[in-house]
Short mmCIF file of C-alpha atoms and ligand atoms in Angstrom, two decimals:
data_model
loop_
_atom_site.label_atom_id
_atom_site.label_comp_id
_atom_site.label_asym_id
_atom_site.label_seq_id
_atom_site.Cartn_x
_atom_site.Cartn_y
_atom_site.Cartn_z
CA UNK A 1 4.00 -46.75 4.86
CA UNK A 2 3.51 -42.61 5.50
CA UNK A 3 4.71 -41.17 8.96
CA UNK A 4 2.69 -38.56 7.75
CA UNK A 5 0.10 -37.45 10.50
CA UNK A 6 -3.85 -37.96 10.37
CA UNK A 7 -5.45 -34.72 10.71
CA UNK A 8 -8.66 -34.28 13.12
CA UNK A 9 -10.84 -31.48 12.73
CA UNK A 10 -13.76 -30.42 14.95
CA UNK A 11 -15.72 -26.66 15.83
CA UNK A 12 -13.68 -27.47 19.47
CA UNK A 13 -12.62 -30.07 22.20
CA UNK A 14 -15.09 -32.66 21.18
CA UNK A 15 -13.38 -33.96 18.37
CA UNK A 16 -10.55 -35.27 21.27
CA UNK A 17 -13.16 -37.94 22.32
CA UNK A 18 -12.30 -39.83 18.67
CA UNK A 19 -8.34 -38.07 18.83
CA UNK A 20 -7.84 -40.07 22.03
CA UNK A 21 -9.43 -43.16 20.82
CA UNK A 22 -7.10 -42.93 17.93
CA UNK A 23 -4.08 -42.08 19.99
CA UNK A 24 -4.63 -45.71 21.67
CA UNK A 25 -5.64 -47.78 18.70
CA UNK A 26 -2.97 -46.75 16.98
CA UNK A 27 0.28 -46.29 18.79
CA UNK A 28 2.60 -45.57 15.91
CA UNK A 29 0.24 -42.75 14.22
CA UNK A 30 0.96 -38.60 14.17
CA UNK A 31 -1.87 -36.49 15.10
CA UNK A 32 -2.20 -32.91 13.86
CA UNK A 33 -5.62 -31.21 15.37
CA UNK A 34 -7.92 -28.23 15.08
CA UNK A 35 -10.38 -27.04 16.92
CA UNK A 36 -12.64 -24.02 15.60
CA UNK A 37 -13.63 -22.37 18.46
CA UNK A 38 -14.06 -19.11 17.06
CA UNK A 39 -16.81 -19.97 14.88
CA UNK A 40 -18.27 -22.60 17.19
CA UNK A 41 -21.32 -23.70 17.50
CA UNK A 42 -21.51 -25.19 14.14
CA UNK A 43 -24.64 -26.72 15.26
CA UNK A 44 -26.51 -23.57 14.41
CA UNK A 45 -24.49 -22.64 11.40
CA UNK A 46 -26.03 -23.09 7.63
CA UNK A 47 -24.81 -25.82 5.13
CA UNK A 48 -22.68 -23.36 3.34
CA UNK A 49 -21.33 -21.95 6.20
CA UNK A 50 -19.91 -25.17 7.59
CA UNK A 51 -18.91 -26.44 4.00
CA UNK A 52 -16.66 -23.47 3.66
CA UNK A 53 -15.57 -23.53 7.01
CA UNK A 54 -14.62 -27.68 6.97
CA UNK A 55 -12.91 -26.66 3.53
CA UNK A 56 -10.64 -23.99 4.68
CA UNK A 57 -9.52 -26.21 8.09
CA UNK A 58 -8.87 -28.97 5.38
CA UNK A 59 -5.99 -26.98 3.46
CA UNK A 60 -4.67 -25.93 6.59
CA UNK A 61 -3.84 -29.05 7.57
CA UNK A 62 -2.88 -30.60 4.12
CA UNK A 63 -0.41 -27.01 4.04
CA UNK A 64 0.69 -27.04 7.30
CA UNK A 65 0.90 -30.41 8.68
CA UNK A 66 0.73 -32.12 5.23
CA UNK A 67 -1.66 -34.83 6.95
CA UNK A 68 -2.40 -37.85 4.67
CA UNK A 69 -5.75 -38.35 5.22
CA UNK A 70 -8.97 -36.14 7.12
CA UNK A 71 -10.84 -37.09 9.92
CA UNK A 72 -13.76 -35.25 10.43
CA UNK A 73 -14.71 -35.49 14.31
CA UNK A 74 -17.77 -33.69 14.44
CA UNK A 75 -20.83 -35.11 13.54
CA UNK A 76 -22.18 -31.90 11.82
CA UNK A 77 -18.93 -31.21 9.86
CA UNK A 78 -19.90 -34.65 8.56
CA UNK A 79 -23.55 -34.55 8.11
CA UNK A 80 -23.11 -31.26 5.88
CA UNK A 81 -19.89 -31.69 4.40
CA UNK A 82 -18.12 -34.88 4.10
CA UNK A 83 -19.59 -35.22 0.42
CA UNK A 84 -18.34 -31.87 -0.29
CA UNK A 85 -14.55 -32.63 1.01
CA UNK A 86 -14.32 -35.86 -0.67
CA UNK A 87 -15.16 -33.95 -3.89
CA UNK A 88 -12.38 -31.14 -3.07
CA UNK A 89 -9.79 -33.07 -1.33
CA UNK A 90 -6.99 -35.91 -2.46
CA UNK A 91 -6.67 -37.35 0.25
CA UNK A 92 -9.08 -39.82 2.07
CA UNK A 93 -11.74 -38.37 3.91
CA UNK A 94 -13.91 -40.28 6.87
CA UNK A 95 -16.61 -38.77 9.27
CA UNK A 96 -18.33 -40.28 12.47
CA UNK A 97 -21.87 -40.82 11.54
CA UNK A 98 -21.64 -43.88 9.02
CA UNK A 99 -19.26 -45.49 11.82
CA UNK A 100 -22.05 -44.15 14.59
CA UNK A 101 -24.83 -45.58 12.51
CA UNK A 102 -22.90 -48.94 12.18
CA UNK A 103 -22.26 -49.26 15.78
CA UNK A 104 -26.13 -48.30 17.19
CA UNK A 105 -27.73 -50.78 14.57
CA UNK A 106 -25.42 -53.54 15.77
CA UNK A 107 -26.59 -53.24 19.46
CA UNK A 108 -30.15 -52.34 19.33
CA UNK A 109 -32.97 -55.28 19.88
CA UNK A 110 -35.85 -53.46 19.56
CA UNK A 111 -35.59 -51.48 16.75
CA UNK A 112 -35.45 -48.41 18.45
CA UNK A 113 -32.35 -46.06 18.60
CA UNK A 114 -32.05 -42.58 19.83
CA UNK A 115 -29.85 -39.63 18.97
CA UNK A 116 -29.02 -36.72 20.50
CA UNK A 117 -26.64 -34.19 18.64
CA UNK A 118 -26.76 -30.76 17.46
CA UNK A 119 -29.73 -28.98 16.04
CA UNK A 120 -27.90 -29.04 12.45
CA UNK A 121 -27.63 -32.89 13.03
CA UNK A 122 -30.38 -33.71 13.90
CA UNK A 123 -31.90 -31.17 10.89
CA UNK A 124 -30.16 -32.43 8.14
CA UNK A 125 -31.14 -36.40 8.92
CA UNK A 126 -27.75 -37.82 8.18
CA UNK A 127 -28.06 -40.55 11.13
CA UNK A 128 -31.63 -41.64 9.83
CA UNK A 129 -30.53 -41.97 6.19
CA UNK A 130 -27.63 -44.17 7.31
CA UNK A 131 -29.14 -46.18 9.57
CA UNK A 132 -32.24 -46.55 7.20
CA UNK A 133 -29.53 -47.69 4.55
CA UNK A 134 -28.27 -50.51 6.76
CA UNK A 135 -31.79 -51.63 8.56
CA UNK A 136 -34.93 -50.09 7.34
CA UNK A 137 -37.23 -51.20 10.38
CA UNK A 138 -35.60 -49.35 12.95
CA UNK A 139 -36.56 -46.02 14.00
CA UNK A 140 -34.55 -43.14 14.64
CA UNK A 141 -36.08 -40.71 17.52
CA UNK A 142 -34.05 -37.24 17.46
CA UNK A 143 -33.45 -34.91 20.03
CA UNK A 144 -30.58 -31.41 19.76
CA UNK A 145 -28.80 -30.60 22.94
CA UNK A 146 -26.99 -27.81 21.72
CA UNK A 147 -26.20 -26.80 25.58
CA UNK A 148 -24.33 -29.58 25.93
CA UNK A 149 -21.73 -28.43 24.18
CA UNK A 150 -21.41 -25.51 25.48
CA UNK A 151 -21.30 -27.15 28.97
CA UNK A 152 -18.40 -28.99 27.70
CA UNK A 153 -16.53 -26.55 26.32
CA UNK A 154 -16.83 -24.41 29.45
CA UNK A 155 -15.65 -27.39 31.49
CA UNK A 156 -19.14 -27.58 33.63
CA UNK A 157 -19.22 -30.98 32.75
CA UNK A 158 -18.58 -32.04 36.16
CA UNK A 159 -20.64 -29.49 38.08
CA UNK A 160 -23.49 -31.93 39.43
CA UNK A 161 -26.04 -28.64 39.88
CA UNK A 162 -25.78 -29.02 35.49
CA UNK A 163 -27.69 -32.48 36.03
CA UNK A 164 -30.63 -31.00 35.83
CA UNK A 165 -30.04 -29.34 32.40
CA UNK A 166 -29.10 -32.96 31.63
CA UNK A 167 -32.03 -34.15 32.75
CA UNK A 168 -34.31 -31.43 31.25
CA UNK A 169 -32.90 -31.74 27.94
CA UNK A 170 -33.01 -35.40 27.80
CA UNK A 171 -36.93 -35.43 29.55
CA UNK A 172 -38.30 -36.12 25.77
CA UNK A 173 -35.76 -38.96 24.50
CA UNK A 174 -36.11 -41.04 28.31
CA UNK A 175 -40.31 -41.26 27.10
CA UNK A 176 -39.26 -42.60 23.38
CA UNK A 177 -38.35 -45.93 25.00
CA UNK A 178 -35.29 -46.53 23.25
CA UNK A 179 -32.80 -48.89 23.80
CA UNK A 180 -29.85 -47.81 22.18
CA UNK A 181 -28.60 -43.83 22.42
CA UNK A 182 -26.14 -42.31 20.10
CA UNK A 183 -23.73 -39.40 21.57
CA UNK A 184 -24.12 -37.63 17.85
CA UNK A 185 -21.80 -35.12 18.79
CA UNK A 186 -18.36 -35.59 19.33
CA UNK A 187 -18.24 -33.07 22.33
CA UNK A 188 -20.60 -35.70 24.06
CA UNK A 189 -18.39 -38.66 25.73
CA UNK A 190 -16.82 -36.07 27.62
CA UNK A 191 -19.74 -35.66 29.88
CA UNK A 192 -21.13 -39.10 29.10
CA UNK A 193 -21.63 -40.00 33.10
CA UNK A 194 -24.10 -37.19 33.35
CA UNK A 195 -26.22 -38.68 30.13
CA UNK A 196 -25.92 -42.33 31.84
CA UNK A 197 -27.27 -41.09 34.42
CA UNK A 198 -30.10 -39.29 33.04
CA UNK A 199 -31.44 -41.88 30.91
CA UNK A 200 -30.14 -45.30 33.48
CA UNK A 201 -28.52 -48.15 32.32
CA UNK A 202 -30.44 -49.99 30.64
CA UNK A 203 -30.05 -47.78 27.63
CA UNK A 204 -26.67 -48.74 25.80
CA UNK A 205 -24.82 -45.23 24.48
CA UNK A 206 -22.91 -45.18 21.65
CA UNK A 207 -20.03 -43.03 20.90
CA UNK A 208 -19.16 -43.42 17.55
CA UNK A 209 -15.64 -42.96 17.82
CA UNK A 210 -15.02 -46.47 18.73
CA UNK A 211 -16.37 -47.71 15.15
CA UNK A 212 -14.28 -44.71 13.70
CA UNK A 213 -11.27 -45.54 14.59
CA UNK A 214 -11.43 -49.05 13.30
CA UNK A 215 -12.36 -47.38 9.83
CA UNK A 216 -9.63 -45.44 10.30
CA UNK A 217 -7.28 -48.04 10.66
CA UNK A 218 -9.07 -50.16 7.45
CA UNK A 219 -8.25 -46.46 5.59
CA UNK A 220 -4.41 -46.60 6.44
CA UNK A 221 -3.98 -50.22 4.84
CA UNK A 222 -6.16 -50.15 2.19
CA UNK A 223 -3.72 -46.86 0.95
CA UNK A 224 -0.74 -48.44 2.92
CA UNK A 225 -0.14 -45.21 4.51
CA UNK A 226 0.11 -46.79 8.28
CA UNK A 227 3.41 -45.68 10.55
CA UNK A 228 4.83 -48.56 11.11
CA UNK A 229 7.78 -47.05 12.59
CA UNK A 230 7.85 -47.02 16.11
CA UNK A 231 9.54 -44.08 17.41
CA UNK A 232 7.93 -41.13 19.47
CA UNK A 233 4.54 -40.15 18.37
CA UNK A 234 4.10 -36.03 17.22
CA UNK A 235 1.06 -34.85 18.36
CA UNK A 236 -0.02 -30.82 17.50
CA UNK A 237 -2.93 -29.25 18.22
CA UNK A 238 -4.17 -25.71 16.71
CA UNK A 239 -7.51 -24.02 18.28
CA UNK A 240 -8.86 -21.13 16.70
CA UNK A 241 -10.19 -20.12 20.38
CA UNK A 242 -8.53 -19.57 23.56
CA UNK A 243 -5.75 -21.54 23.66
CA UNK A 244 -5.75 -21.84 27.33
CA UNK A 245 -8.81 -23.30 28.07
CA UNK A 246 -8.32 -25.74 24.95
CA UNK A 247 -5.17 -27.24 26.84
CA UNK A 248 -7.26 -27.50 30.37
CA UNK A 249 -9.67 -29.40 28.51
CA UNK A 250 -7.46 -31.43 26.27
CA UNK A 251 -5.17 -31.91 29.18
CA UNK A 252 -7.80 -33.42 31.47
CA UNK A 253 -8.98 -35.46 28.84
CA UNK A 254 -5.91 -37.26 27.06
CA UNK A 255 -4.27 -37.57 30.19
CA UNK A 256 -1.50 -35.23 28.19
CA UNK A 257 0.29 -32.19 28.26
CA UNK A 258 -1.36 -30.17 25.45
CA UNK A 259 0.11 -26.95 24.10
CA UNK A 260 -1.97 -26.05 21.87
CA UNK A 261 -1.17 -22.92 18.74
CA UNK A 262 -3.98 -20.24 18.98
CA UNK A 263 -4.83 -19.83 15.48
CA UNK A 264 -6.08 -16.39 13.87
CA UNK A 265 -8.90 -17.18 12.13
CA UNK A 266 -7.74 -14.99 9.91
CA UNK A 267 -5.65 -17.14 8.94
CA UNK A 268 -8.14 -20.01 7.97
CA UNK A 269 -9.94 -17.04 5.86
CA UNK A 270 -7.66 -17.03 3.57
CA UNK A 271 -7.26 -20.46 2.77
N1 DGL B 301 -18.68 -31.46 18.11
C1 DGL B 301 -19.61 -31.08 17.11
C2 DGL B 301 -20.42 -32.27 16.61
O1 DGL B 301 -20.02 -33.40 16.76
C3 DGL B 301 -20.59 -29.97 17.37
C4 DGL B 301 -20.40 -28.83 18.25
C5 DGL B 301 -20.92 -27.54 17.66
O2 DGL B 301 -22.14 -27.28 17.63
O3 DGL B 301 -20.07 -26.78 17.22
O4 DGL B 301 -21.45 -32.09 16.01
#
C-alpha cells in the first residue's frame, strides 16, 4: 500500500488521454504530471535527445513528487527510451506501445493493422517489433501525422475547416485496407472524431491507453503499492510550456479544474 502518486510524463497534453483513463480506473490513485512543451515535438527529436530529455522529467518527478512508479504517455518517449529508464530508474517503468500492440492484435481479423503516430514512431519500428513479437502474420502499415499534434495542442481540434488536413494526411492509410488503426500518439484521442471520420467506421481505432491502464493497475499489485485509502485524490500537473493554454486543454478534457505549475526548463536541465 503507497499513497504515493503515479507520475505521467508526455512532450504535452496528449499524455492526459491515458491520465484521464487512469483517473477513472483507479479512483483511489495520486497523479503528478508533466508536460514538455518547450521542447515539443519530440516526434522530430533524435534518440539521444529524447533519452536525455525522458531522463531528466523522470528525477523531477521521483524529487519532487516522489512518484512510485513512471508512466510514460507518449508513444515516442517509449519507443526511444523506455529501455533506457528502466536501466536508470528504481522504480517501475511502463510505456503505451506494448499495451497498444496488445490491444490492435486482439481486434484485428484480417491481419492488417495500421498506425499513425509521430515520424520518430513510426521511424524507430517499436509498434512492428511488438506486434511481430505477439503475431508474426500481421502487417503493420505506418503513416506520421506530426500535424496532428500540433492541431491538438493549439486546440483546432474542433475546427471542422482542419478535416481536410485530416483527411489529407490520412489519404495513404484509408488505401492500405486495414481494419484495425492505432492512435500511436497519445495526443491522438483528443481529436479522435475527426480520424473516425476520415477513415469510417468500419475501421476499429485503438487508443492504447485503455490496455495501459490495466497494466498499470497489474504494476501497483504485483509491488503492492496501490492507494487503497479512500480519501480525496491529489492531482498536480507541471508544463514546461504555457501554462495557460495547458489548463484550457486539460480543463476541457478531464472535465477538471487544472492549475497547472509552468516549469523553467531550466529547471529540468539541471536534473
Ligand atoms: N504525444 C507524443 C506521442 O505519443 C508525441 C508528440 C510529439 O511529437 O511531441 O508520441
Amino acid at each position: 500500500m503507497s499513497k504515493k502518486a503515479i507520475g505521467f510524463m508526455d512532450s504535452g497534453v496528449g499524455g492526459l488521454t491515458v491520465a484521464k483513463l487512469a483517473m477513472e480506473e483507479l479512483q483511489n490513485e495520486n497523479i503528478a504530471y508533466l508536460g514538455d512543451e518547450a521542447r515539443l515535438p519530440y516526434g522530430e527529436k533524435s534518440k539521444e535527445e529524447i533519452q536525455q530529455y525522458s531522463l531528466q522529467i523522470a528525477n523531477f518527478l521521483i524529487e519532487k513528487e516522489d512518484i512510485k512508479m513512471l508512466v510514460i504517455a507518449c508513444n515516442t518517449a517509449t519507443s526511444y527510451a523506455l529501455d533506457y529508464l528502466r536501466n536508470h530508474l528504481l522504480i517501475p517503468v511502463i510505456g503505451v506501445v506494448n499495451p497498444g500492440s496488445i490491444a490492435a492484435v486482439d481486434n484485428t481479423k484480417t491481419n492488417r493493422v495500421g498506425l499513425i503516430a509521430t515520424n520518430g514512431t513510426v521511424k524507430s519500428g517499436a509498434y512492428e517489433q511488438e506486434i511481430n513479437k505477439i503475431n508474426n502474420n500481421i502487417e503493420v502499415f505506418s503513416q506520421g501525422c506530426p500535424r496532428f499534434v500540433t492541431m491538438v495542442e493549439n486546440q483546432e481540434y474542433k475546427d471542422a475547416k482542419k478535416q481536410e488536413v485530416v483527411d489529407d494526411d490520412l489519404s495513404t492509410i484509408n488505401m492500405d485496407n486495414v481494419d484495425t488503426l492505432i492512435l500511436g500518439c497519445t495526443h491522438f484521442p483528443i481529436m479522435r472524431e475527426m480520424i473516425q471520420k476520415s477513415v469510417g467506421d468500419s475501421v476499429k481505432l485503438i487508443d492504447p491507453g485503455y490496455e495501459t491502464v490495466k497494466q498499470i493497475k497489474t504494476i501497483l499489485q504485483q509491488h503492492h503499492i496501490e492507494n487503497d485509502e479512500e480519501e480525496d485524490t491529489t492531482y498536480s500537473f507541471y508544463t514546461t510550456g504555457d501554462a495557460d493554454n495547458f489548463n484550457q486543454v486539460a480543463n476541457e478534457w478531464l472535465n477538471y479544474e487544472v492549475h497547472a505549475k509552468h516549469l523553467p526548463i531550466k529547471e529540468l536541465e539541471e536534473l
